[in-house]
Short mmCIF file of N, CA and C in Angstrom, two decimals:
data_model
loop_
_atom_site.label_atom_id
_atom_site.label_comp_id
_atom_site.label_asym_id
_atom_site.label_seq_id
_atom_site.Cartn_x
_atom_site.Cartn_y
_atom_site.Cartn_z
N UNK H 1 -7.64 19.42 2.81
CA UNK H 1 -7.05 19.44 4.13
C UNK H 1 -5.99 18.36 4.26
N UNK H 2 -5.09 18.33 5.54
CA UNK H 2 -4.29 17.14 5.78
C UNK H 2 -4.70 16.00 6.04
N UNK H 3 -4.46 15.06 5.65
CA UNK H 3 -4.76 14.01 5.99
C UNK H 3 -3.89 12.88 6.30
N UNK H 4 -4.08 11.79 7.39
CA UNK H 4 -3.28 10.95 7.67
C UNK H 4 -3.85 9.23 7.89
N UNK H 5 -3.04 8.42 7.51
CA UNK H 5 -3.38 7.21 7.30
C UNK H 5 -3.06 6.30 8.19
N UNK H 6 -3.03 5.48 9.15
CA UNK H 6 -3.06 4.73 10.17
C UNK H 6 -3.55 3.85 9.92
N UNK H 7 -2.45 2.03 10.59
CA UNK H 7 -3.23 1.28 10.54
C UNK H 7 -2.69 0.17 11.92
N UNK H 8 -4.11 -0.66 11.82
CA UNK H 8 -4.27 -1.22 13.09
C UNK H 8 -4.66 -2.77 12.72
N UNK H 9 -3.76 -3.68 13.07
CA UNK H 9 -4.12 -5.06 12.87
C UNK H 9 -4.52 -5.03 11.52
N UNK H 10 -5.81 -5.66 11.07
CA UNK H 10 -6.33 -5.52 9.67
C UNK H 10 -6.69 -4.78 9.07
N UNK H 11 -6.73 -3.81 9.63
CA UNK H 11 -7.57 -1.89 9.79
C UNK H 11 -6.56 -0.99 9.22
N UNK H 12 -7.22 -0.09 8.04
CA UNK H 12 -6.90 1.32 8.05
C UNK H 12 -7.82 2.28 8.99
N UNK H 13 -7.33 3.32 8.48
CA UNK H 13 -8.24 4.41 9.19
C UNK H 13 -7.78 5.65 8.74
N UNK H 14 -8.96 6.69 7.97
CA UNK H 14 -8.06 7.98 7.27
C UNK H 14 -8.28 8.76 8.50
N UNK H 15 -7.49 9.63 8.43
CA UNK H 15 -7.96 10.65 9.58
C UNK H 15 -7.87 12.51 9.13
N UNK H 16 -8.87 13.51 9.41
CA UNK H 16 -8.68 14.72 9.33
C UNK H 16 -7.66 15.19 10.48
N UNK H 17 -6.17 15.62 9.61
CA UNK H 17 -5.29 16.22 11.25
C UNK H 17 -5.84 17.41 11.96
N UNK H 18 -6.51 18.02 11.13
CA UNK H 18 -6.43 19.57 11.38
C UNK H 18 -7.67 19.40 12.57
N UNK H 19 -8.63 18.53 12.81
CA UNK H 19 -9.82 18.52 13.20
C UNK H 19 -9.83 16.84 14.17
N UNK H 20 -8.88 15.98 14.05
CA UNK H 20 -8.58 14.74 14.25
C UNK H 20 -10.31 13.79 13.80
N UNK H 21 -10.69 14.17 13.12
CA UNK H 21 -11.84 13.33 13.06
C UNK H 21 -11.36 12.15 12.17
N UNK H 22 -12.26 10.79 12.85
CA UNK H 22 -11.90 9.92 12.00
C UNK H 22 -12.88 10.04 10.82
N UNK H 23 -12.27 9.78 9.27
CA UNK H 23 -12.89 10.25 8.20
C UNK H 23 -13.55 8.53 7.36
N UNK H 24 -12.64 7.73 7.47
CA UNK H 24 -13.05 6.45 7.35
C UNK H 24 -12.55 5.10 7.93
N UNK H 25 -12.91 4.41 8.00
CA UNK H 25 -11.97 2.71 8.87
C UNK H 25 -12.40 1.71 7.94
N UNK H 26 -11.44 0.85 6.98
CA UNK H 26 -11.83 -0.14 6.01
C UNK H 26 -10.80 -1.08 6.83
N UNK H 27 -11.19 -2.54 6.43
CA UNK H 27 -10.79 -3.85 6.28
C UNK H 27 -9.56 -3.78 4.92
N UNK H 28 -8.97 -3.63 5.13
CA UNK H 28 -7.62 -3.79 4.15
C UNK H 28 -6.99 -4.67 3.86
N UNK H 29 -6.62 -5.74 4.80
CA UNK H 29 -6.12 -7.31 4.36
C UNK H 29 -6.82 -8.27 5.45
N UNK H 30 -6.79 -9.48 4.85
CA UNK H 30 -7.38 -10.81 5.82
C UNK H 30 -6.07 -11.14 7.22
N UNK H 31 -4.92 -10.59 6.83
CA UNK H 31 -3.96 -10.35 7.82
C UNK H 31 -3.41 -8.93 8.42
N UNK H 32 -3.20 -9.08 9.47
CA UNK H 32 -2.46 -7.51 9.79
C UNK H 32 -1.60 -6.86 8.86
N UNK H 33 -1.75 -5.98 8.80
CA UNK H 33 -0.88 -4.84 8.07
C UNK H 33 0.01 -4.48 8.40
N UNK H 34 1.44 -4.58 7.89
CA UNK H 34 2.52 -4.35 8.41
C UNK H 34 3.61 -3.39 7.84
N UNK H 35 2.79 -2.39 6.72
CA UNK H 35 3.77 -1.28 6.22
C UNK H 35 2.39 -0.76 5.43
N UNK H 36 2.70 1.19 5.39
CA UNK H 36 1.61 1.79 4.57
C UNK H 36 2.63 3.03 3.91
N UNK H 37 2.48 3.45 3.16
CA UNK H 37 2.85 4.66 2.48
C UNK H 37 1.36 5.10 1.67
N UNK H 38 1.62 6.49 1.77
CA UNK H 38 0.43 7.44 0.95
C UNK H 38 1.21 8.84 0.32
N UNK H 39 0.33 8.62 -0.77
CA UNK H 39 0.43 9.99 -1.65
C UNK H 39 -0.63 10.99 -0.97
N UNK H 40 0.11 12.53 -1.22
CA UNK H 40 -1.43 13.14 -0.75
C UNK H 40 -1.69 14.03 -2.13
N UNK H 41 -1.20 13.31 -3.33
CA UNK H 41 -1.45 14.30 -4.77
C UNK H 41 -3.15 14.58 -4.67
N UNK H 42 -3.43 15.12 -6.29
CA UNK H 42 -4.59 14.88 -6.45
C UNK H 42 -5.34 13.70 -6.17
N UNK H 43 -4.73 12.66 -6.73
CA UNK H 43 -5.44 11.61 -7.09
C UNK H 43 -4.28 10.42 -5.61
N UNK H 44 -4.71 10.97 -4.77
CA UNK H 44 -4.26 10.58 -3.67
C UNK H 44 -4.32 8.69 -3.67
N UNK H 45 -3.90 8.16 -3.35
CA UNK H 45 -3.40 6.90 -3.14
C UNK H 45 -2.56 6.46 -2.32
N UNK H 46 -3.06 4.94 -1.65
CA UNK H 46 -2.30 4.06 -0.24
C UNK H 46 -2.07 3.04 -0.84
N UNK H 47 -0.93 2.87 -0.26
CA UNK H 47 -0.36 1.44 -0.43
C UNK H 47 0.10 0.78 0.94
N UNK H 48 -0.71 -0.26 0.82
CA UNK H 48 -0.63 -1.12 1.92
C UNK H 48 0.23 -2.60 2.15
N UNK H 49 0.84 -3.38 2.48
CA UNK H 49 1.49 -4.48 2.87
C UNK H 49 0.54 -5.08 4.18
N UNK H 50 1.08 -6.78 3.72
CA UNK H 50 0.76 -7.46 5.22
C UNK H 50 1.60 -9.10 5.00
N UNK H 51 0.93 -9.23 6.03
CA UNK H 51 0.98 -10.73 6.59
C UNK H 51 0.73 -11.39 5.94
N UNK H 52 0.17 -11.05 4.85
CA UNK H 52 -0.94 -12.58 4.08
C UNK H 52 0.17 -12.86 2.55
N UNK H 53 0.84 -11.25 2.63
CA UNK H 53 2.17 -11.72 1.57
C UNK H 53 1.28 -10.89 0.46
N UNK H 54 0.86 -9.72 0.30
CA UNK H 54 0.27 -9.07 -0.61
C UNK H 54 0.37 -7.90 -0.39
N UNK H 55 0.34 -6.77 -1.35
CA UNK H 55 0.30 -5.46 -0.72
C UNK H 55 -1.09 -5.20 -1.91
N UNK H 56 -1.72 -3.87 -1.69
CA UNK H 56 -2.45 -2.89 -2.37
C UNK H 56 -2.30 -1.74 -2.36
N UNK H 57 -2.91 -1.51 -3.46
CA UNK H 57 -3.38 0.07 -3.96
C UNK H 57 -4.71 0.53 -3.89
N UNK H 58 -4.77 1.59 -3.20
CA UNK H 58 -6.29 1.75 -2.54
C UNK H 58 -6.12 3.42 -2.84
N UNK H 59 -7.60 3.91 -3.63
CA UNK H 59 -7.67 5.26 -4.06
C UNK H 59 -8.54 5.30 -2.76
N UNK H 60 -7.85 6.91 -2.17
CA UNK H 60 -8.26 6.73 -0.83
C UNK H 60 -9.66 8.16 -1.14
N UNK H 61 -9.87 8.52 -1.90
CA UNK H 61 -11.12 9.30 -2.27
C UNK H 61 -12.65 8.31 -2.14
N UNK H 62 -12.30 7.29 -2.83
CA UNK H 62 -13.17 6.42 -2.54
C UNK H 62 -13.19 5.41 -1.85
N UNK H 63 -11.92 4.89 -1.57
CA UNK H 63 -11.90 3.88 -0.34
C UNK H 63 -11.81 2.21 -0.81
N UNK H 64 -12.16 2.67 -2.21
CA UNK H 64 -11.97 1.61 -2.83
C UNK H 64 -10.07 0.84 -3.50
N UNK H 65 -10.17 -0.72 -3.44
CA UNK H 65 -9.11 -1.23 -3.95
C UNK H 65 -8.67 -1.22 -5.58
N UNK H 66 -7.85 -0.34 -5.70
CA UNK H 66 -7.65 -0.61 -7.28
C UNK H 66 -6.40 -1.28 -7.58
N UNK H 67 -5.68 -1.82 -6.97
CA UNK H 67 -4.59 -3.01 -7.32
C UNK H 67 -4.56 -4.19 -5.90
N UNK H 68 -4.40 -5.29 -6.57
CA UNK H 68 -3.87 -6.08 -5.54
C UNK H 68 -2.66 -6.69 -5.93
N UNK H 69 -1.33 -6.32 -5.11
CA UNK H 69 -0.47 -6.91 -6.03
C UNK H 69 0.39 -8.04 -5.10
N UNK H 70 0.28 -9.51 -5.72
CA UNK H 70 0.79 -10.48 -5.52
C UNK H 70 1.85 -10.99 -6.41
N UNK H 71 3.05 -11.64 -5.38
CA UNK H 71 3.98 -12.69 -6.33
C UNK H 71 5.05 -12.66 -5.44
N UNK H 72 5.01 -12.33 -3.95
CA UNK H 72 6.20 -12.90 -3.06
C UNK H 72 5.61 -13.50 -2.08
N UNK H 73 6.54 -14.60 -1.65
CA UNK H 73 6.53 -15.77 -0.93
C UNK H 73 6.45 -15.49 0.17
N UNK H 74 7.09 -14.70 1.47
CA UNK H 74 6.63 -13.99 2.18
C UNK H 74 6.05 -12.85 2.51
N UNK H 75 5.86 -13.09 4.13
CA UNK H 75 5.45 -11.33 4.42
C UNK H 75 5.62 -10.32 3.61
N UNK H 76 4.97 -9.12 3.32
CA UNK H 76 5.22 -7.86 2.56
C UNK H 76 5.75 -6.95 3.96
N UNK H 77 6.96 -6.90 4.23
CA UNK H 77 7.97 -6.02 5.22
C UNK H 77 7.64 -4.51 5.13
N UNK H 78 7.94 -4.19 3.78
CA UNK H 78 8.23 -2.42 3.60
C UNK H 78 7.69 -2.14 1.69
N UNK H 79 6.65 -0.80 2.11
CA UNK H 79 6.39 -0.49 0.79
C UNK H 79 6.82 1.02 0.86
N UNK H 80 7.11 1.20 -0.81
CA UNK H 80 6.95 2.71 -0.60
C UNK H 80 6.66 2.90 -2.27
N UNK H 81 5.65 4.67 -2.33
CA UNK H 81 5.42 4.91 -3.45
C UNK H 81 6.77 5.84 -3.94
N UNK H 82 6.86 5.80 -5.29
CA UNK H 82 7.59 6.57 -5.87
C UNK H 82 7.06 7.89 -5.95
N UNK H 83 7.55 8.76 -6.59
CA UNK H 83 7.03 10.85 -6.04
C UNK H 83 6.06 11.03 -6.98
N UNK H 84 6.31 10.00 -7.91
CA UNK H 84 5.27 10.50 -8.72
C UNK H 84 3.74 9.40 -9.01
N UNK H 85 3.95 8.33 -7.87
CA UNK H 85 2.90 7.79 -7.67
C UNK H 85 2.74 6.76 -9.02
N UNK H 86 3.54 6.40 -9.36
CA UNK H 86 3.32 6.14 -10.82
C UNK H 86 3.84 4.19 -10.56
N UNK H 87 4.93 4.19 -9.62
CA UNK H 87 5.24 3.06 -9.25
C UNK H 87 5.42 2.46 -7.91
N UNK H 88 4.94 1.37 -7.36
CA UNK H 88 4.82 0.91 -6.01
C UNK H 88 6.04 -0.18 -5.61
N UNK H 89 6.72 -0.07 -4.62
CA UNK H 89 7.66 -1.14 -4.48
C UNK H 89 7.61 -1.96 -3.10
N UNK H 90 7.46 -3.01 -3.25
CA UNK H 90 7.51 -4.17 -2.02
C UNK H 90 8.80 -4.66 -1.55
N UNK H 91 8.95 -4.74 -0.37
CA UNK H 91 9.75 -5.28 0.26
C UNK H 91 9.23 -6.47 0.92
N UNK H 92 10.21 -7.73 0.88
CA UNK H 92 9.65 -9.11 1.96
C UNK H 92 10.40 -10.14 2.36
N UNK H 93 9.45 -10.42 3.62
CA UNK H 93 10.14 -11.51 3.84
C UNK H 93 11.46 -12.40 3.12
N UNK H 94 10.96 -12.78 2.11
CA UNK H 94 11.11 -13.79 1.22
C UNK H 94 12.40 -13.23 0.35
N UNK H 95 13.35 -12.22 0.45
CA UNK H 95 14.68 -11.10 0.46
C UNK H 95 14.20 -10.48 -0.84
N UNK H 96 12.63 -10.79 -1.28
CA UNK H 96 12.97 -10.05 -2.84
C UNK H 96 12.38 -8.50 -2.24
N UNK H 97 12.79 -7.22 -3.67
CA UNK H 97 11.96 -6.15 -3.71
C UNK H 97 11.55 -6.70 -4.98
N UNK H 98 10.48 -6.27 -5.14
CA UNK H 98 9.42 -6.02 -6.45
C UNK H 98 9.08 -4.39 -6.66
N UNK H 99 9.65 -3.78 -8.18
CA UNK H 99 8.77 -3.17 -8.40
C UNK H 99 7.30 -2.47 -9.16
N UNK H 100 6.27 -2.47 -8.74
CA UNK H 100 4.88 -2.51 -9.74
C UNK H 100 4.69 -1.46 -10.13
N UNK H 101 3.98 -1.63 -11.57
CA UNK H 101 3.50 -0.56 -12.22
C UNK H 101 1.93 -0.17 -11.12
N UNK H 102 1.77 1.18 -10.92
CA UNK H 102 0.62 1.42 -10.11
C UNK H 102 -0.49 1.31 -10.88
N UNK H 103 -0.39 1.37 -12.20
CA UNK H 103 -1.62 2.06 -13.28
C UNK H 103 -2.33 0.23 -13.78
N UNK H 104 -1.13 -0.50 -13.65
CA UNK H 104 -1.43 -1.48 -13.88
C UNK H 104 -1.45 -2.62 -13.14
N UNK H 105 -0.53 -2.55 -11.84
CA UNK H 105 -0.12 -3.58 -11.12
C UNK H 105 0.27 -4.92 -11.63
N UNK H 106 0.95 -4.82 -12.52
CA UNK H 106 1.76 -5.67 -13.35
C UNK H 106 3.34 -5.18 -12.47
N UNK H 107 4.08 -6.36 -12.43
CA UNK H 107 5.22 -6.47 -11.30
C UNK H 107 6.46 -5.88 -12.82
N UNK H 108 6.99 -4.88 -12.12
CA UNK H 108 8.39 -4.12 -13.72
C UNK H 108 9.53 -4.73 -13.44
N UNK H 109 9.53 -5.14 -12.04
CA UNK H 109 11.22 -5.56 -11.82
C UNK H 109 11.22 -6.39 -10.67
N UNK H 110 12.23 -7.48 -10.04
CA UNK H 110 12.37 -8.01 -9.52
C UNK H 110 13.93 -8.03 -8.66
N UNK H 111 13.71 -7.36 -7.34
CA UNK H 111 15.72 -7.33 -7.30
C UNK H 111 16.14 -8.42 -6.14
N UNK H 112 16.56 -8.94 -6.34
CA UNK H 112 17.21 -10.49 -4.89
C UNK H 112 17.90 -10.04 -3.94
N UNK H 113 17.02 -9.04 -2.89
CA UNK H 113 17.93 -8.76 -1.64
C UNK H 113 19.31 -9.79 -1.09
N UNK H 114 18.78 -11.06 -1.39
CA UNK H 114 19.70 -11.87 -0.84
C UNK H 114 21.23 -12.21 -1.64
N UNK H 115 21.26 -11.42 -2.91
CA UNK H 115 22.24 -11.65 -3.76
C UNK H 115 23.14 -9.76 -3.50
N UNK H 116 22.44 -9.23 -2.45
CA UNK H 116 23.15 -7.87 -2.80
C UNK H 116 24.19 -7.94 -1.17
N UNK H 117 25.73 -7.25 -1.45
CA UNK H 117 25.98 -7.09 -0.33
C UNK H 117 26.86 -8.20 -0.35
#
């Protein structure tokens, strides 16, 4: 079915659209959350940003965290997955993008917002 991802202060929350039921509500960061993107492949996956300057990868079948990916100085602003879910990219505060391997959460690239433009 469809599904949709919402989040609230420190809170996710999956939701059934077709039926609006809430399907789960996890604790996602020690700070508010301030950007989410989701895959709805098979092997469905969220990626989350916050406040605390970290984003994750969370297999949303189980609810569980399978990356935590750290290494910018500020806020995590804006994430988004690539189409094929394969790579995660951060946006922050701090003018860098990062982009991570998902499989590994090892950081592939580093670009200096503040040097572009």
């Amino acid at each position: 079915g469809q599904e949709l991802v919402t989040a609230c202060d420190i809170f996710c929350t999956l939701w059934n659209v077709a039926t609006g039921q809430e399907l789960r509500v996890w604790e996602a960061h020690a700070s508010p959350v301030t950007s989410l993107a989701h895959s709805m492949e098979e092997d469905a996956l969220l990626l989350t940003g916050s406040k605390d300057g970290t984003a994750k990868i969370w297999d949303l079948q189980s609810g569980l965290c399978r990356r935590k990916l750290q290494g910018h100085e500020g806020l995590v602003t804006a994430v988004a997955l690539s189409a094929d879910s394969k790579f995660a990219v951060t946006g922050s505060s701090d003018g860098l993008v990062k982009v991570w391997s998902a499989q590994t959460g090892s950081c592939e690239q580093t670009m200096d917002g503040n040097r572009l433009g």
